[in-house]
mmCIF file of C-alpha atoms and ligand atoms in Angstrom:
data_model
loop_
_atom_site.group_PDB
_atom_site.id
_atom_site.type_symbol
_atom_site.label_atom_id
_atom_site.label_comp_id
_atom_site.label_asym_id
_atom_site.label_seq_id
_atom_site.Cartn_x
_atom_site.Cartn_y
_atom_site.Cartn_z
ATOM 1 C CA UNK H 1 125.131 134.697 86.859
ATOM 2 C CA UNK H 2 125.008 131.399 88.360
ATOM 3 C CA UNK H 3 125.327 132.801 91.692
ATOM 4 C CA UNK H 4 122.180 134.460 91.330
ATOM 5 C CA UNK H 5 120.195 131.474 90.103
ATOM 6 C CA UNK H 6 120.980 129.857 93.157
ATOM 7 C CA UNK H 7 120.161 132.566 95.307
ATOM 8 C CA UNK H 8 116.598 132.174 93.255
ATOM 9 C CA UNK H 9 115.863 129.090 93.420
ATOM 10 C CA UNK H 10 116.416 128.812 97.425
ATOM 11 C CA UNK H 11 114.586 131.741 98.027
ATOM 12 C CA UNK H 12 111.851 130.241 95.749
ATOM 13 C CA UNK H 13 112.221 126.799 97.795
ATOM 14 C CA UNK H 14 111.861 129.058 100.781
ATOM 15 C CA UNK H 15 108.894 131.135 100.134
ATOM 16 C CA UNK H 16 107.243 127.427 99.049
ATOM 17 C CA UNK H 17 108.109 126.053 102.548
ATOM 18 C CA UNK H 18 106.982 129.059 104.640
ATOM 19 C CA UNK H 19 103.295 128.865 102.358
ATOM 20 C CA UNK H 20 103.309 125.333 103.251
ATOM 21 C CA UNK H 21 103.653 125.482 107.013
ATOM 22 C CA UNK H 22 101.248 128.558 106.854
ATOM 23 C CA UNK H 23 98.736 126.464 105.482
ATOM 24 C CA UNK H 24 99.392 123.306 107.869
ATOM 25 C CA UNK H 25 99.415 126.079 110.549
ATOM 26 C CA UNK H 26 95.923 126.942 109.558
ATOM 27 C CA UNK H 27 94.814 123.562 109.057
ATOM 28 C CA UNK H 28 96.517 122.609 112.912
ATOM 29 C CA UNK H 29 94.356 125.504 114.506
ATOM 30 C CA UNK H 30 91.147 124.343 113.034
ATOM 31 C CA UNK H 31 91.278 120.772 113.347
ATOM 32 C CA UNK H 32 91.664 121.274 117.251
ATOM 33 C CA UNK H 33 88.983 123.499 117.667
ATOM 34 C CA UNK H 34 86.756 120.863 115.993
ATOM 35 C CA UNK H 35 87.860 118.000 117.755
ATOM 36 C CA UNK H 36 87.634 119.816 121.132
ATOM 37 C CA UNK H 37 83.565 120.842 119.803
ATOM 38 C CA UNK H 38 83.515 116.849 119.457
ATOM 39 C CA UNK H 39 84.342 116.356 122.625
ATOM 40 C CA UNK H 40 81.460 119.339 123.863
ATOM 41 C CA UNK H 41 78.896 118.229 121.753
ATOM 42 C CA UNK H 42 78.906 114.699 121.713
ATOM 43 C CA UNK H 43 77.513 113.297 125.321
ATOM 44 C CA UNK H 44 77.476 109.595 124.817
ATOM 45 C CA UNK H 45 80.843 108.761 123.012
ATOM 46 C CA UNK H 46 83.263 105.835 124.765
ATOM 47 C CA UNK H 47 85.978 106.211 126.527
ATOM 48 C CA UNK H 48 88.400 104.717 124.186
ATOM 49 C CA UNK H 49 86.846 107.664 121.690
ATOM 50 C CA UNK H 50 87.316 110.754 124.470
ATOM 51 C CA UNK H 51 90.760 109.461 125.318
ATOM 52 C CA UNK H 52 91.601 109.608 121.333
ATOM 53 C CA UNK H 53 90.095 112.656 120.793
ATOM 54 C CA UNK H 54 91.959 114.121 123.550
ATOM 55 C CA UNK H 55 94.719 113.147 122.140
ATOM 56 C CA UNK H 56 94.239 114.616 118.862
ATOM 57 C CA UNK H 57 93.590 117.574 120.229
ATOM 58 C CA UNK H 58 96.730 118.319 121.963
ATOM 59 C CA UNK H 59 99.248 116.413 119.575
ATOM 60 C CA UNK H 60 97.630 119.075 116.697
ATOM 61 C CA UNK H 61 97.784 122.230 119.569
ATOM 62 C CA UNK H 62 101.739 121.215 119.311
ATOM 63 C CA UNK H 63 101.798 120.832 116.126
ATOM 64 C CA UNK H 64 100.478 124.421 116.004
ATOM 65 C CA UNK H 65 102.815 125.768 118.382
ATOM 66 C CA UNK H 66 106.221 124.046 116.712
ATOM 67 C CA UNK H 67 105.173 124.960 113.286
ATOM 68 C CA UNK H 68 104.672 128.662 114.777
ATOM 69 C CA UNK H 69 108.146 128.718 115.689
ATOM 70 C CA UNK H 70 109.382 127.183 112.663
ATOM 71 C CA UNK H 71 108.006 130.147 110.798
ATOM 72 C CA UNK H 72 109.001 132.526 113.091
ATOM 73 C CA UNK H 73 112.944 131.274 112.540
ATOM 74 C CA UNK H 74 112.296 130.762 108.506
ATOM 75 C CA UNK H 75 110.739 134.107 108.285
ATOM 76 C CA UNK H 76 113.410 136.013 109.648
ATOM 77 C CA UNK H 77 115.512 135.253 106.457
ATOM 78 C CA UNK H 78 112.732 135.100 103.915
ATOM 79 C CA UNK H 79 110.460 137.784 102.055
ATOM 80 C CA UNK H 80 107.293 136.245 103.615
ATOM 81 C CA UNK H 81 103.890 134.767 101.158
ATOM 82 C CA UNK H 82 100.535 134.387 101.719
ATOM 83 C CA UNK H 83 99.427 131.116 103.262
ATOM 84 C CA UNK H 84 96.928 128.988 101.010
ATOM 85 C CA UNK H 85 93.331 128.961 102.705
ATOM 86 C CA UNK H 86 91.756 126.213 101.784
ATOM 87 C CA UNK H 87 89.455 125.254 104.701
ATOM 88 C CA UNK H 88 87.327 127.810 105.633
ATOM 89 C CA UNK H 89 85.620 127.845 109.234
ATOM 90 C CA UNK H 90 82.426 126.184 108.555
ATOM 91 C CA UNK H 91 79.083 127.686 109.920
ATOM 92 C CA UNK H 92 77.835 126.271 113.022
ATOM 93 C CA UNK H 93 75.774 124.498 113.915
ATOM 94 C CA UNK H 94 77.481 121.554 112.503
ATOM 95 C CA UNK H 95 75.705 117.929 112.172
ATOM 96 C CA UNK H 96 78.333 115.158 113.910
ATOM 97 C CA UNK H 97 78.635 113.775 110.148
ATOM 98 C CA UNK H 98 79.255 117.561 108.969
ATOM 99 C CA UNK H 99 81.934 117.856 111.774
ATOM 100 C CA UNK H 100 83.596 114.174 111.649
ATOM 101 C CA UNK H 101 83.667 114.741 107.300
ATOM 102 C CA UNK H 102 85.477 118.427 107.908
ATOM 103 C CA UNK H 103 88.129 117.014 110.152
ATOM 104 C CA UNK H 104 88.856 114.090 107.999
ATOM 105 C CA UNK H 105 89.266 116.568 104.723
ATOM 106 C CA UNK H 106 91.417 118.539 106.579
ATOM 107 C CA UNK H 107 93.421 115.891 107.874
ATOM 108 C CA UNK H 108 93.943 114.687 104.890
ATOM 109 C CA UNK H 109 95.112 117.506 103.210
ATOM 110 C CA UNK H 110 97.254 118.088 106.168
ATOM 111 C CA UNK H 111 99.258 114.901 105.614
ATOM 112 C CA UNK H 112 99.787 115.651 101.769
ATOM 113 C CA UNK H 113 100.819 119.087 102.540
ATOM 114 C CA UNK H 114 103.381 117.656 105.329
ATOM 115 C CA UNK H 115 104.509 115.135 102.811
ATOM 116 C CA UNK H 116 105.065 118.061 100.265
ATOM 117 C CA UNK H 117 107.294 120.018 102.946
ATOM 118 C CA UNK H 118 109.209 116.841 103.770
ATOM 119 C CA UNK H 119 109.869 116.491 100.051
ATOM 120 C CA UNK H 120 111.185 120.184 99.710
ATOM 121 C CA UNK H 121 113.301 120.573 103.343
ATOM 122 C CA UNK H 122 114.889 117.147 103.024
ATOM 123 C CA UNK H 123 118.813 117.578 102.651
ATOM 124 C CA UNK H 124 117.912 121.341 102.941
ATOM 125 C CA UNK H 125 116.410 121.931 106.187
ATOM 126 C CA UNK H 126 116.783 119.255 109.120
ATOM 127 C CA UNK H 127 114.359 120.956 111.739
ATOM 128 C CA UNK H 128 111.649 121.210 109.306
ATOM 129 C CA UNK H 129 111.868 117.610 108.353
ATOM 130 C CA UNK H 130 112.169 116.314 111.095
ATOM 131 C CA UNK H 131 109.515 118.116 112.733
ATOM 132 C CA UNK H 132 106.933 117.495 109.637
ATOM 133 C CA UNK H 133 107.525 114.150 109.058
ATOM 134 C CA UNK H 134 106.065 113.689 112.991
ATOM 135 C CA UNK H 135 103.371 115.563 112.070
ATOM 136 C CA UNK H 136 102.107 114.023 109.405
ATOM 137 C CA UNK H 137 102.139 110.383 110.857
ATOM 138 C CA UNK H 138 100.448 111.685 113.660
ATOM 139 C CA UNK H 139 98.348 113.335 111.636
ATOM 140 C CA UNK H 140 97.835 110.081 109.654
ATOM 141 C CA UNK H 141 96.414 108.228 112.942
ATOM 142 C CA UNK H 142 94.121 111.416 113.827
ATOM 143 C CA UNK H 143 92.576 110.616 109.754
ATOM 144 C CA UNK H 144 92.402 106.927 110.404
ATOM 145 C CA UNK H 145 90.352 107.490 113.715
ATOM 146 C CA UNK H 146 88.272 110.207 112.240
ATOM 147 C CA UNK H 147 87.739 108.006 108.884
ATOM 148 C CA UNK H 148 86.472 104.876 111.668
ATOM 149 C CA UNK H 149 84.345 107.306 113.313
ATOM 150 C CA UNK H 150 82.497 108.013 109.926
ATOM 151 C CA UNK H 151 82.693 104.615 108.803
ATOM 152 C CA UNK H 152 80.818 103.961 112.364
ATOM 153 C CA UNK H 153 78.329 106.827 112.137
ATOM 154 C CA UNK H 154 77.102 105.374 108.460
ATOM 155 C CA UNK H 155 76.768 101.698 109.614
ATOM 156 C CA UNK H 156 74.393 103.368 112.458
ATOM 157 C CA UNK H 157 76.683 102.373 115.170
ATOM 158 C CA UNK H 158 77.078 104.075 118.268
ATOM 159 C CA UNK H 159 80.288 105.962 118.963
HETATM 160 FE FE1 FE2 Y 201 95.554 116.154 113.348
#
């Protein structure tokens, strides 16, 4: 009987984690598509801003591709769940405000939802900690410098 709990409470704790990274997966996929149409459809941005961006971009592409894999292994010893989509791709064409606010609600959600999967795979599952706890500090400089941007854009400063 006890034996059985246990089993039911880690499978539990892993159907939770592979919903999470789902989502964050999600989340990873759309936040560098809209900082790379950023970089396409703003023209007169600084340098410092285009160097940022870039970098963004391709620290949330990784993301992407680590928390693939990280499914890929948890998956293969889990019954799989639906991911939670909460972002949906917005219609185009976006306004820079309507583009800068999307990316900083999604970043933000990202670093809760990477702070949830630390909570649940610390002491349980190295890898994923290890790997999400990256993620969402990175993630937490990518929402400061897209929160600055907006902050920018309102005072009627030039980006
Ligand atoms: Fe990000």
């Amino acid at each position: 009987m006890f034996i059985a709990t246990q089993s039911t409470t880690s499978e539990k704790r892993s159907q939770k984690l592979i919903s999470l990274l789902k989502t964050v997966a999600d989340n990873e996929r759309q936040t560098h598509k809209l900082y790379t149409d950023f970089l396409q459809s703003s023209h007169s941005i600084s340098d410092d801003i285009t160097d940022l961006c870039h970098t963004a971009l391709h620290e949330d592409k990784s993301h992407f591709d680590e928390i693939l894999a990280c499914l890929k292994r948890l998956e293969a010893t889990s019954h799989s769940q639906q991911a939670q989509k909460l972002f949906f791709t917005p219609e185009y064409p976006l306004t820079t405000e309507n583009l800068l606010q999307h990316l900083r609600d999604i970043e933000a959600f990202s670093v809760k939802a990477y702070n949830e999967i630390c909570n649940i795979s610390m002491e349980y599952d190295y890898q994923v900690f290890d790997l999400s706890y990256r993620n969402m500090n990175e993630n937490l400089a990518h929402l400061d410098f897209v929160s600055n941007l907006l902050n920018n854009l309102h005072a009627g400063e030039r980006l």
